[in-house]
Amino acid sequence: MSAAEVLLERIRRDGSINGQIVKVDQFLNHMVDPVLIHLLGDDIAASFANHSVTKILTAETSGIMLAQAVALKLQVPFVYAKKKRPITMPEYFAAASYSFTKQESTTLYVSKEVLHRDDKVLFVDDFFAKGSTLKAIEEILAQAGATLVGAAVIINKSDRRDVESILTLDDLQ
Ligand code: G4P
């Protein structure tokens, strides 16, 4: 079975779809199935194996497990943008992101120590909805002078086809 087929079966068994909201908190973003995450991560990594990716970038919190799985497969580090800036991060890139799903605004912070001009970055996340997280990440990459080589998520709820995904909302109908 493909990664998409396994995920679809899991959503049908342990999740639900309510309009635009997909409930996955029994296996993806609250309780987490590590075997499933690694299957999905391997699938995304395979699509970017020849893109000379130097770093995976995601945002706290739910993107972190996928980022680790993709990074392990591609053998590169992963960075997660933080939503609170710790005092140990004096120099940073930052951009604001408004979540339509959660109806709140957050600022994402990445230390200047972990992102550099020569980095070729793959953005990964659990969901792509309105693209506000990716937009903030693009602003951070522009501040760093780094290059975005691609964006990949588990479930793409938008019409943007330049964002790779395992499943789209159409697959879930
Ligand atoms: P966008 O970045 O693409 O604009 O998306 P939006 O802000 O609307 O939503 C992103 C946040 O909402 C993410 O969490 C994501 O995990 C969550 N989300 C979006 N759609 C769904 C959905 O259908 N089901 C579930 N379960 N979650 C969804 P976040 O704000 O980044 O925070 P965190 O939960 O990762 O900490």
Coordinates of C-alpha atoms and ligand atoms in Angstrom, one line a residue:
M1 CA 0.0 0.0 0.0
S2 CA 1.2 3.5 -0.7
A3 CA 1.6 6.1 2.0
A4 CA -1.5 7.9 0.8
E5 CA -3.5 4.7 1.0
V6 CA -2.3 3.9 4.5
L7 CA -3.1 7.4 5.7
L8 CA -6.6 7.4 4.0
E9 CA -7.4 4.1 5.7
R10 CA -6.2 5.5 9.1
I11 CA -8.3 8.6 8.8
R12 CA -11.4 6.5 7.9
R13 CA -10.7 4.2 10.9
D14 CA -9.5 6.6 13.7
G15 CA -10.2 10.1 12.4
S16 CA -13.0 12.1 10.9
I17 CA -13.7 14.8 8.4
N18 CA -16.0 17.6 9.5
G19 CA -16.3 20.1 6.6
Q20 CA -12.8 21.5 6.2
I21 CA -11.5 20.2 9.4
V22 CA -9.8 16.8 9.5
K23 CA -9.5 15.2 12.9
V24 CA -6.2 13.3 13.2
D25 CA -5.3 13.7 16.9
Q26 CA -5.4 9.9 17.5
F27 CA -2.4 9.3 15.2
L28 CA -0.8 12.5 14.0
N29 CA -1.1 15.6 16.1
H30 CA -1.9 14.7 19.7
M31 CA -1.3 11.0 20.1
V32 CA 1.3 10.2 17.4
D33 CA 1.9 6.9 15.6
P34 CA 5.7 6.9 15.0
V35 CA 5.5 4.2 12.3
L36 CA 2.9 6.2 10.4
I37 CA 4.9 9.4 10.7
H38 CA 8.0 7.7 9.4
L39 CA 6.1 6.2 6.4
L40 CA 4.8 9.7 5.5
G41 CA 8.2 11.3 6.1
D42 CA 9.9 8.7 3.9
D43 CA 7.4 9.4 1.1
I44 CA 8.0 13.2 1.3
A45 CA 11.8 12.7 1.5
A46 CA 11.7 10.5 -1.6
S47 CA 10.2 13.4 -3.6
F48 CA 13.1 15.7 -2.6
A49 CA 16.0 13.3 -2.6
N50 CA 17.6 15.0 -5.6
H51 CA 17.0 18.6 -4.5
S52 CA 20.3 19.1 -2.5
V53 CA 18.2 20.0 0.6
T54 CA 20.5 21.2 3.4
K55 CA 17.8 21.8 6.1
I56 CA 14.2 20.9 6.8
L57 CA 12.2 23.8 8.3
T58 CA 8.9 23.6 10.1
A59 CA 6.9 25.5 12.8
E60 CA 6.0 24.5 16.3
T61 CA 4.3 22.2 17.2
S62 CA 2.6 19.6 15.0
G63 CA 5.1 19.9 12.2
I64 CA 8.0 18.7 14.3
M65 CA 7.4 15.0 14.2
L66 CA 7.2 15.0 10.4
A67 CA 10.2 17.3 10.1
Q68 CA 12.2 14.8 12.1
A69 CA 11.1 11.9 9.9
V70 CA 11.9 13.7 6.7
A71 CA 15.2 15.0 8.0
L72 CA 16.3 11.5 9.2
K73 CA 15.6 10.1 5.7
L74 CA 17.4 12.9 3.9
Q75 CA 20.2 12.9 6.6
V76 CA 20.0 16.6 7.2
P77 CA 19.2 18.7 10.3
F78 CA 15.7 20.0 10.9
V79 CA 14.8 23.4 12.5
Y80 CA 11.5 24.3 14.0
A81 CA 10.5 27.9 14.1
K82 CA 9.6 28.8 17.7
K83 CA 6.4 30.7 18.7
K84 CA 8.1 32.2 21.8
R85 CA 11.6 33.7 21.6
P86 CA 13.8 32.3 24.4
I87 CA 16.5 34.6 26.0
T88 CA 19.1 32.2 24.6
M89 CA 18.1 33.5 21.1
P90 CA 19.5 37.1 21.0
E91 CA 19.8 37.3 17.2
Y92 CA 16.9 36.0 15.1
F93 CA 14.8 36.2 12.0
A94 CA 11.0 36.6 12.7
A95 CA 7.7 36.9 10.9
A96 CA 4.1 37.0 11.9
S97 CA 1.6 34.4 10.9
Y98 CA -2.2 34.5 11.3
S99 CA -3.9 31.2 11.7
F100 CA -7.4 31.2 10.2
T101 CA -8.0 27.8 11.6
K102 CA -7.2 28.9 15.2
Q103 CA -8.1 32.6 14.7
E104 CA -5.0 33.9 16.3
S105 CA -1.8 35.6 15.3
T106 CA 1.6 34.3 16.2
T107 CA 5.2 35.3 15.5
L108 CA 7.6 32.7 14.3
Y109 CA 11.3 33.0 15.4
V110 CA 14.4 31.3 14.0
S111 CA 17.8 31.9 15.4
K112 CA 20.4 33.4 13.1
E113 CA 22.7 30.6 14.3
V114 CA 20.7 27.9 12.6
L115 CA 19.8 29.3 9.2
H116 CA 22.3 30.7 6.7
R117 CA 22.6 32.2 3.2
D118 CA 23.8 28.9 1.6
D119 CA 20.9 26.8 3.0
K120 CA 18.5 25.1 0.6
V121 CA 15.4 24.6 2.7
L122 CA 12.5 22.2 2.5
F123 CA 9.4 23.4 4.4
V124 CA 7.2 20.7 5.9
D125 CA 4.1 20.8 8.0
D126 CA 1.1 18.7 9.0
F127 CA -1.5 20.8 7.3
F128 CA -1.5 23.5 4.6
A129 CA -4.7 25.6 4.9
K130 CA -4.5 29.2 3.9
G131 CA -0.7 29.3 3.6
S132 CA 0.0 31.8 6.4
T133 CA 2.6 29.6 8.0
L134 CA 4.5 29.1 4.7
K135 CA 4.2 32.9 4.0
A136 CA 5.9 33.6 7.4
I137 CA 8.5 31.0 6.7
E138 CA 9.2 32.6 3.2
E139 CA 9.7 35.9 5.0
I140 CA 12.2 34.4 7.4
L141 CA 14.1 32.7 4.5
A142 CA 14.2 36.1 2.7
Q143 CA 15.7 37.7 5.9
A144 CA 18.3 34.9 6.0
G145 CA 19.0 35.0 2.3
A146 CA 18.4 31.2 2.2
T147 CA 16.6 29.4 -0.6
L148 CA 13.2 27.6 -0.4
V149 CA 13.5 24.4 -2.6
G150 CA 10.0 23.2 -1.8
A151 CA 7.1 22.8 0.5
A152 CA 5.4 19.5 1.5
V153 CA 2.7 18.7 3.9
I154 CA 0.7 15.7 5.0
I155 CA -2.7 17.1 4.1
N156 CA -3.1 20.1 1.6
K157 CA -6.5 21.7 2.1
S158 CA -5.9 24.4 -0.5
D159 CA -5.9 24.5 -4.3
R160 CA -2.1 25.3 -4.4
R161 CA -0.5 22.4 -6.3
D162 CA 3.0 23.7 -5.8
V163 CA 2.7 22.5 -2.2
E164 CA 3.3 18.8 -2.3
S165 CA 1.2 16.6 -0.1
I166 CA 0.3 13.0 0.7
L167 CA -3.4 13.8 0.5
T168 CA -5.6 16.7 -0.6
L169 CA -9.2 17.4 0.5
D170 CA -10.4 15.9 -2.7
D171 CA -8.9 12.6 -1.7
L172 CA -10.9 12.7 1.5
Q173 CA -14.3 13.2 -0.1
Ligands
G4P1 P1 -2.0 28.0 7.2 O1 -0.7 28.1 8.1 O2 -1.8 27.1 6.0 O3 -2.6 29.3 6.9 O4 -3.0 27.2 8.1 P2 -3.9 27.7 9.4 O5 -3.1 28.8 10.1 O6 -5.3 28.0 9.0 O7 -3.8 26.4 10.2 C1 -2.6 25.9 10.7 C2 -2.8 25.4 12.1 O8 -4.1 24.7 12.2 C3 -1.8 24.4 12.3 O9 -1.5 24.3 13.7 C4 -2.5 23.1 11.9 O10 -1.9 22.0 12.5 C5 -3.9 23.3 12.3 N1 -4.9 22.8 11.3 C6 -5.2 23.3 10.1 N2 -6.2 22.6 9.5 C7 -6.4 21.5 10.4 C8 -7.3 20.4 10.3 O11 -8.0 20.2 9.3 N3 -7.2 19.5 11.3 C9 -6.4 19.7 12.4 N4 -6.4 18.8 13.3 N5 -5.6 20.8 12.5 C10 -5.6 21.7 11.5 P3 -0.6 25.4 14.3 O12 -1.3 26.7 14.6 O13 0.6 25.5 13.5 O14 -0.3 24.9 15.7 P4 0.1 23.5 16.3 O15 -1.2 22.8 16.6 O16 1.0 22.8 15.3 O17 0.9 23.9 17.5

